[in-house]
Amino acid sequence: MHSYDVFTQYERNHWKLTDVDFSAVRKDLVQPEYVTIAKSAVMGESNVIAAVHGFLNEFVDDYDFSTFAVVWGNQEVQHHYMFKAWLDAIGEKVDDGAVAAMRAPYDPGTTPSATLATNIISELTVNHIYRRVAGAVEEPVLHDLLLKASRDEAAHAREFIHYCRQRLARHPEERASVLETLYVYTSDSRIKHPVGLFKSNLTELEDHETIDTAFELFLERVADGDELNDLQTKIRRVFGSIVEMDLSTNRKVRHALAEVIAA
């Protein structure tokens, strides 16, 4: 099983939260926007429980992917707690009620392949933003945590890509749903993330940072003029490799979707 290879690789190479020296946090270098980023990341990463629950419900017939989902979930919980630990180190707290509101599982996607596609976009987006934000953060512990999380998200994206390819090989009729998912998340001038799309309207999140808060701050303080285009180009390139079609522009995504539906 592929999940066994992933599990053993993570066991050998993955970092441990207990090895991070949070006493080394440089409070004198902490900027207000760092706190906002960390609180937003805590909220985004707390969605892991809902996601794992949803995966196990939707992929009840796929032991291999379900096992990967549990391994993935452990690492995402680690991200949630690492940002929380950093906030604790500087005396900042996150509302537990807001975190608990993220618990409800996702409904199944239009197809299992669409669910996998959604998570590919999620991982690629957060990988990109964590890496770019790390470059702008001067506080060394948070800088290192962001880089660690970015590398983890890149590895997660690779595995979701694997399982999406595998799923489409067995169910080619789900290709249209993958293209639809790509279009939904890359068809306008905003950064879209599944957590923001499905959870940001919760009443418990009013007056609290969300993943969308971090994206807005990223675009305002860190991103350059071509940032969104660069991210979306990368995502389209990945999806093009999955379905073996040219998806380099939104126009081509629409044409590919029409072609697949008509076939």
mmCIF file of C-alpha atoms in Angstrom:
data_model
loop_
_atom_site.group_PDB
_atom_site.id
_atom_site.type_symbol
_atom_site.label_atom_id
_atom_site.label_comp_id
_atom_site.label_asym_id
_atom_site.label_seq_id
_atom_site.Cartn_x
_atom_site.Cartn_y
_atom_site.Cartn_z
ATOM 1 C CA MET A 1 0.000 0.000 0.000
ATOM 2 C CA HIS A 2 1.179 3.485 -0.824
ATOM 3 C CA SER A 3 0.135 4.732 2.608
ATOM 4 C CA TYR A 4 2.670 2.363 4.179
ATOM 5 C CA ASP A 5 5.473 4.005 2.200
ATOM 6 C CA VAL A 6 4.228 7.453 3.227
ATOM 7 C CA PHE A 7 3.959 6.420 6.870
ATOM 8 C CA THR A 8 7.474 4.979 7.029
ATOM 9 C CA GLN A 9 8.932 8.006 5.247
ATOM 10 C CA TYR A 10 7.252 10.362 7.701
ATOM 11 C CA GLU A 11 8.441 8.244 10.634
ATOM 12 C CA ARG A 12 12.043 8.472 9.447
ATOM 13 C CA ASN A 13 12.200 12.076 8.355
ATOM 14 C CA HIS A 14 9.508 14.164 10.018
ATOM 15 C CA TRP A 15 10.317 16.784 12.627
ATOM 16 C CA LYS A 16 8.844 16.748 16.142
ATOM 17 C CA LEU A 17 7.025 19.558 17.882
ATOM 18 C CA THR A 18 8.727 18.636 21.154
ATOM 19 C CA ASP A 19 12.095 19.465 19.556
ATOM 20 C CA VAL A 20 11.089 23.095 18.949
ATOM 21 C CA ASP A 21 12.512 25.461 21.570
ATOM 22 C CA PHE A 22 9.662 27.895 22.156
ATOM 23 C CA SER A 23 11.658 29.570 24.932
ATOM 24 C CA ALA A 24 13.822 30.944 22.121
ATOM 25 C CA VAL A 25 11.007 33.071 20.693
ATOM 26 C CA ARG A 26 12.244 36.650 20.237
ATOM 27 C CA LYS A 27 9.341 38.688 21.586
ATOM 28 C CA ASP A 28 11.145 41.887 20.667
ATOM 29 C CA LEU A 29 10.876 40.908 16.998
ATOM 30 C CA VAL A 30 7.178 40.001 17.046
ATOM 31 C CA GLN A 31 5.047 42.281 14.885
ATOM 32 C CA PRO A 32 1.215 42.537 15.160
ATOM 33 C CA GLU A 33 0.818 40.942 11.750
ATOM 34 C CA TYR A 34 2.749 37.873 12.958
ATOM 35 C CA VAL A 35 0.094 37.337 15.617
ATOM 36 C CA THR A 36 -2.645 37.672 13.000
ATOM 37 C CA ILE A 37 -0.928 35.167 10.716
ATOM 38 C CA ALA A 38 -0.451 32.645 13.551
ATOM 39 C CA LYS A 39 -4.041 32.953 14.794
ATOM 40 C CA SER A 40 -5.347 32.586 11.251
ATOM 41 C CA ALA A 41 -3.159 29.521 10.740
ATOM 42 C CA VAL A 42 -4.439 27.950 13.966
ATOM 43 C CA MET A 43 -7.979 28.332 12.654
ATOM 44 C CA GLY A 44 -7.129 27.001 9.207
ATOM 45 C CA GLU A 45 -5.233 24.007 10.531
ATOM 46 C CA SER A 46 -7.929 23.210 13.104
ATOM 47 C CA ASN A 47 -10.127 22.168 10.193
ATOM 48 C CA VAL A 48 -8.170 18.913 10.030
ATOM 49 C CA ILE A 49 -10.610 17.001 12.243
ATOM 50 C CA ALA A 50 -13.542 17.887 9.999
ATOM 51 C CA ALA A 51 -11.504 16.936 6.952
ATOM 52 C CA VAL A 52 -10.374 13.549 8.271
ATOM 53 C CA HIS A 53 -13.943 12.778 9.349
ATOM 54 C CA GLY A 54 -15.131 13.666 5.857
ATOM 55 C CA PHE A 55 -12.431 11.577 4.184
ATOM 56 C CA LEU A 56 -13.256 8.497 6.232
ATOM 57 C CA ASN A 57 -16.941 8.867 5.424
ATOM 58 C CA GLU A 58 -16.430 9.440 1.710
ATOM 59 C CA PHE A 59 -13.660 6.896 1.101
ATOM 60 C CA VAL A 60 -15.173 4.076 3.119
ATOM 61 C CA ASP A 61 -14.236 1.624 0.339
ATOM 62 C CA ASP A 62 -10.581 2.742 0.091
ATOM 63 C CA TYR A 63 -8.432 1.524 2.974
ATOM 64 C CA ASP A 64 -5.174 2.800 1.485
ATOM 65 C CA PHE A 65 -6.326 6.397 1.120
ATOM 66 C CA SER A 66 -8.137 6.293 4.453
ATOM 67 C CA THR A 67 -4.900 5.257 6.144
ATOM 68 C CA PHE A 68 -3.068 8.095 4.432
ATOM 69 C CA ALA A 69 -5.788 10.491 5.631
ATOM 70 C CA VAL A 70 -5.050 9.512 9.234
ATOM 71 C CA VAL A 71 -1.301 10.010 8.740
ATOM 72 C CA TRP A 72 -1.957 13.352 7.028
ATOM 73 C CA GLY A 73 -4.309 14.351 9.826
ATOM 74 C CA ASN A 74 -1.630 13.789 12.447
ATOM 75 C CA GLN A 75 0.703 16.198 10.703
ATOM 76 C CA GLU A 76 -2.002 18.820 10.289
ATOM 77 C CA VAL A 77 -2.840 18.583 14.005
ATOM 78 C CA GLN A 78 0.869 19.176 14.594
ATOM 79 C CA HIS A 79 0.658 22.375 12.544
ATOM 80 C CA HIS A 80 -2.364 23.487 14.547
ATOM 81 C CA TYR A 81 -0.543 22.954 17.832
ATOM 82 C CA MET A 82 2.752 24.453 16.696
ATOM 83 C CA PHE A 83 1.125 27.786 15.873
ATOM 84 C CA LYS A 84 -0.816 27.596 19.140
ATOM 85 C CA ALA A 85 2.427 26.926 21.043
ATOM 86 C CA TRP A 86 4.087 29.925 19.403
ATOM 87 C CA LEU A 87 1.149 32.119 20.406
ATOM 88 C CA ASP A 88 1.312 30.758 23.958
ATOM 89 C CA ALA A 89 5.008 31.684 24.041
ATOM 90 C CA ILE A 90 4.181 35.343 23.392
ATOM 91 C CA GLY A 91 1.145 35.412 25.688
ATOM 92 C CA GLU A 92 -1.539 35.332 22.992
ATOM 93 C CA LYS A 93 -4.547 33.032 23.148
ATOM 94 C CA VAL A 94 -6.952 31.577 20.601
ATOM 95 C CA ASP A 95 -10.656 31.254 21.373
ATOM 96 C CA ASP A 96 -11.316 27.546 21.970
ATOM 97 C CA GLY A 97 -14.942 28.086 21.036
ATOM 98 C CA ALA A 98 -13.940 29.292 17.588
ATOM 99 C CA VAL A 99 -11.696 26.253 17.134
ATOM 100 C CA ALA A 100 -14.461 23.882 18.275
ATOM 101 C CA ALA A 101 -16.841 25.410 15.728
ATOM 102 C CA MET A 102 -14.662 23.958 12.951
ATOM 103 C CA ARG A 103 -15.453 20.380 14.063
ATOM 104 C CA ALA A 104 -18.404 19.504 11.817
ATOM 105 C CA PRO A 105 -17.313 17.249 8.937
ATOM 106 C CA TYR A 106 -17.475 18.285 5.326
ATOM 107 C CA ASP A 107 -20.216 16.907 3.146
ATOM 108 C CA PRO A 108 -18.925 14.623 0.378
ATOM 109 C CA GLY A 109 -17.714 16.357 -2.756
ATOM 110 C CA THR A 110 -19.493 16.019 -6.086
ATOM 111 C CA THR A 111 -17.205 12.998 -6.597
ATOM 112 C CA PRO A 112 -14.346 11.521 -4.556
ATOM 113 C CA SER A 113 -11.949 12.799 -7.234
ATOM 114 C CA ALA A 114 -13.309 16.321 -6.728
ATOM 115 C CA THR A 115 -12.654 15.994 -3.004
ATOM 116 C CA LEU A 116 -9.052 15.002 -3.695
ATOM 117 C CA ALA A 117 -8.717 17.859 -6.187
ATOM 118 C CA THR A 118 -9.964 20.328 -3.585
ATOM 119 C CA ASN A 119 -7.291 19.183 -1.174
ATOM 120 C CA ILE A 120 -4.571 19.446 -3.809
ATOM 121 C CA ILE A 121 -5.501 23.102 -4.223
ATOM 122 C CA SER A 122 -5.567 23.577 -0.447
ATOM 123 C CA GLU A 123 -2.094 22.102 0.046
ATOM 124 C CA LEU A 124 -0.507 23.952 -2.883
ATOM 125 C CA THR A 125 -2.018 27.249 -1.744
ATOM 126 C CA VAL A 126 -0.892 26.985 1.869
ATOM 127 C CA ASN A 127 2.537 25.683 0.834
ATOM 128 C CA HIS A 128 3.022 28.780 -1.296
ATOM 129 C CA ILE A 129 1.777 31.243 1.297
ATOM 130 C CA TYR A 130 3.617 29.747 4.270
ATOM 131 C CA ARG A 131 6.871 29.804 2.287
ATOM 132 C CA ARG A 132 6.426 33.387 1.109
ATOM 133 C CA VAL A 133 5.335 34.646 4.540
ATOM 134 C CA ALA A 134 8.320 32.918 6.159
ATOM 135 C CA GLY A 135 10.563 35.060 3.993
ATOM 136 C CA ALA A 136 9.007 38.207 5.464
ATOM 137 C CA VAL A 137 9.011 37.115 9.131
ATOM 138 C CA GLU A 138 11.976 38.197 11.240
ATOM 139 C CA GLU A 139 11.085 36.315 14.430
ATOM 140 C CA PRO A 140 13.248 33.184 14.038
ATOM 141 C CA VAL A 141 11.020 30.543 15.656
ATOM 142 C CA LEU A 142 7.930 31.523 13.673
ATOM 143 C CA HIS A 143 10.073 31.781 10.538
ATOM 144 C CA ASP A 144 11.277 28.211 11.055
ATOM 145 C CA LEU A 145 7.781 26.903 11.830
ATOM 146 C CA LEU A 146 6.403 28.440 8.648
ATOM 147 C CA LEU A 147 9.121 26.798 6.583
ATOM 148 C CA LYS A 148 8.491 23.444 8.262
ATOM 149 C CA ALA A 149 4.775 23.710 7.562
ATOM 150 C CA SER A 150 5.407 24.780 3.978
ATOM 151 C CA ARG A 151 7.569 21.724 3.307
ATOM 152 C CA ASP A 152 4.966 19.468 4.914
ATOM 153 C CA GLU A 153 2.189 20.935 2.754
ATOM 154 C CA ALA A 154 4.263 20.342 -0.391
ATOM 155 C CA ALA A 155 4.652 16.690 0.616
ATOM 156 C CA HIS A 156 0.930 16.432 1.339
ATOM 157 C CA ALA A 157 0.089 17.881 -2.070
ATOM 158 C CA ARG A 158 2.268 15.241 -3.706
ATOM 159 C CA GLU A 159 0.305 12.457 -2.027
ATOM 160 C CA PHE A 160 -3.112 13.904 -2.812
ATOM 161 C CA ILE A 161 -1.957 14.164 -6.433
ATOM 162 C CA HIS A 162 -0.988 10.485 -6.323
ATOM 163 C CA TYR A 163 -4.367 9.430 -4.976
ATOM 164 C CA CYS A 164 -6.251 11.672 -7.415
ATOM 165 C CA ARG A 165 -4.410 10.128 -10.369
ATOM 166 C CA GLN A 166 -5.080 6.679 -8.980
ATOM 167 C CA ARG A 167 -8.776 7.449 -8.499
ATOM 168 C CA LEU A 168 -9.167 8.849 -12.025
ATOM 169 C CA ALA A 169 -7.473 5.790 -13.500
ATOM 170 C CA ARG A 170 -10.246 3.710 -11.934
ATOM 171 C CA HIS A 171 -13.026 6.272 -12.485
ATOM 172 C CA PRO A 172 -12.315 8.350 -15.610
ATOM 173 C CA GLU A 173 -15.926 9.532 -15.545
ATOM 174 C CA GLU A 174 -14.925 11.810 -12.640
ATOM 175 C CA ARG A 175 -12.527 13.941 -14.741
ATOM 176 C CA ALA A 176 -15.166 16.626 -15.308
ATOM 177 C CA SER A 177 -15.606 17.101 -11.559
ATOM 178 C CA VAL A 178 -11.855 17.657 -11.180
ATOM 179 C CA LEU A 179 -11.889 20.341 -13.880
ATOM 180 C CA GLU A 180 -14.948 21.964 -12.303
ATOM 181 C CA THR A 181 -13.120 22.095 -8.966
ATOM 182 C CA LEU A 182 -10.094 23.707 -10.577
ATOM 183 C CA TYR A 183 -12.259 26.351 -12.217
ATOM 184 C CA VAL A 184 -14.097 27.182 -8.989
ATOM 185 C CA TYR A 185 -10.846 27.902 -7.155
ATOM 186 C CA THR A 186 -8.863 29.677 -9.894
ATOM 187 C CA SER A 187 -11.452 31.630 -11.879
ATOM 188 C CA ASP A 188 -11.247 35.020 -10.167
ATOM 189 C CA SER A 189 -8.810 37.439 -8.575
ATOM 190 C CA ARG A 190 -9.025 36.135 -5.007
ATOM 191 C CA ILE A 191 -7.109 33.412 -3.221
ATOM 192 C CA LYS A 192 -9.657 30.736 -2.406
ATOM 193 C CA HIS A 193 -9.201 28.019 0.191
ATOM 194 C CA PRO A 194 -11.730 25.289 1.091
ATOM 195 C CA VAL A 195 -11.783 26.331 4.758
ATOM 196 C CA GLY A 196 -12.657 29.879 3.796
ATOM 197 C CA LEU A 197 -15.211 28.760 1.252
ATOM 198 C CA PHE A 198 -17.077 26.373 3.550
ATOM 199 C CA LYS A 199 -16.425 27.526 7.126
ATOM 200 C CA SER A 200 -15.841 31.291 7.231
ATOM 201 C CA ASN A 201 -19.564 32.085 7.621
ATOM 202 C CA LEU A 202 -19.834 30.309 10.981
ATOM 203 C CA THR A 203 -21.262 32.688 13.586
ATOM 204 C CA GLU A 204 -18.624 31.518 16.081
ATOM 205 C CA LEU A 205 -15.943 33.020 13.828
ATOM 206 C CA GLU A 206 -17.334 36.542 13.925
ATOM 207 C CA ASP A 207 -14.677 38.946 15.259
ATOM 208 C CA HIS A 208 -12.040 36.196 15.020
ATOM 209 C CA GLU A 209 -9.199 35.660 12.603
ATOM 210 C CA THR A 210 -9.835 33.059 9.891
ATOM 211 C CA ILE A 211 -7.736 31.623 7.086
ATOM 212 C CA ASP A 212 -9.133 34.368 4.847
ATOM 213 C CA THR A 213 -7.696 36.972 7.236
ATOM 214 C CA ALA A 214 -4.243 35.553 6.616
ATOM 215 C CA PHE A 215 -4.744 35.554 2.849
ATOM 216 C CA GLU A 216 -5.856 39.199 2.886
ATOM 217 C CA LEU A 217 -2.855 40.171 5.002
ATOM 218 C CA PHE A 218 -0.564 38.181 2.705
ATOM 219 C CA LEU A 219 -1.817 40.002 -0.379
ATOM 220 C CA GLU A 220 -1.559 43.359 1.376
ATOM 221 C CA ARG A 221 1.865 43.010 3.017
ATOM 222 C CA VAL A 222 3.852 40.270 1.272
ATOM 223 C CA ALA A 223 2.586 39.476 -2.207
ATOM 224 C CA ASP A 224 4.021 41.116 -5.289
ATOM 225 C CA GLY A 225 1.988 42.068 -8.347
ATOM 226 C CA ASP A 226 2.150 38.638 -9.990
ATOM 227 C CA GLU A 227 1.652 36.563 -6.843
ATOM 228 C CA LEU A 228 -1.874 35.351 -7.471
ATOM 229 C CA ASN A 229 -1.142 34.604 -11.110
ATOM 230 C CA ASP A 230 1.976 32.643 -10.156
ATOM 231 C CA LEU A 231 0.031 30.559 -7.644
ATOM 232 C CA GLN A 232 -2.843 29.864 -10.011
ATOM 233 C CA THR A 233 -0.433 28.996 -12.834
ATOM 234 C CA LYS A 234 1.248 26.445 -10.594
ATOM 235 C CA ILE A 235 -2.095 24.922 -9.617
ATOM 236 C CA ARG A 236 -3.262 24.710 -13.244
ATOM 237 C CA ARG A 237 0.034 23.107 -14.256
ATOM 238 C CA VAL A 238 -0.400 20.411 -11.610
ATOM 239 C CA PHE A 239 -3.962 19.695 -12.695
ATOM 240 C CA GLY A 240 -2.880 19.616 -16.326
ATOM 241 C CA SER A 241 -0.405 16.877 -15.451
ATOM 242 C CA ILE A 242 -3.119 14.918 -13.646
ATOM 243 C CA VAL A 243 -5.658 14.946 -16.485
ATOM 244 C CA GLU A 244 -3.049 15.229 -19.288
ATOM 245 C CA MET A 245 -4.591 18.355 -20.806
ATOM 246 C CA ASP A 246 -3.457 21.938 -21.359
ATOM 247 C CA LEU A 247 -5.023 23.920 -18.499
ATOM 248 C CA SER A 248 -2.670 26.884 -18.554
ATOM 249 C CA THR A 249 -5.450 29.503 -18.646
ATOM 250 C CA ASN A 250 -9.016 29.702 -17.389
ATOM 251 C CA ARG A 251 -10.175 29.746 -21.002
ATOM 252 C CA LYS A 252 -8.408 26.445 -21.611
ATOM 253 C CA VAL A 253 -9.874 25.023 -18.409
ATOM 254 C CA ARG A 254 -13.369 25.866 -19.694
ATOM 255 C CA HIS A 255 -12.627 24.316 -23.087
ATOM 256 C CA ALA A 256 -11.198 21.181 -21.461
ATOM 257 C CA LEU A 257 -14.284 20.861 -19.276
ATOM 258 C CA ALA A 258 -16.576 21.197 -22.295
ATOM 259 C CA GLU A 259 -14.518 18.599 -24.148
ATOM 260 C CA VAL A 260 -14.667 16.107 -21.284
ATOM 261 C CA ILE A 261 -18.412 16.579 -20.771
ATOM 262 C CA ALA A 262 -19.054 16.119 -24.496
ATOM 263 C CA ALA A 263 -16.956 12.966 -24.761
#
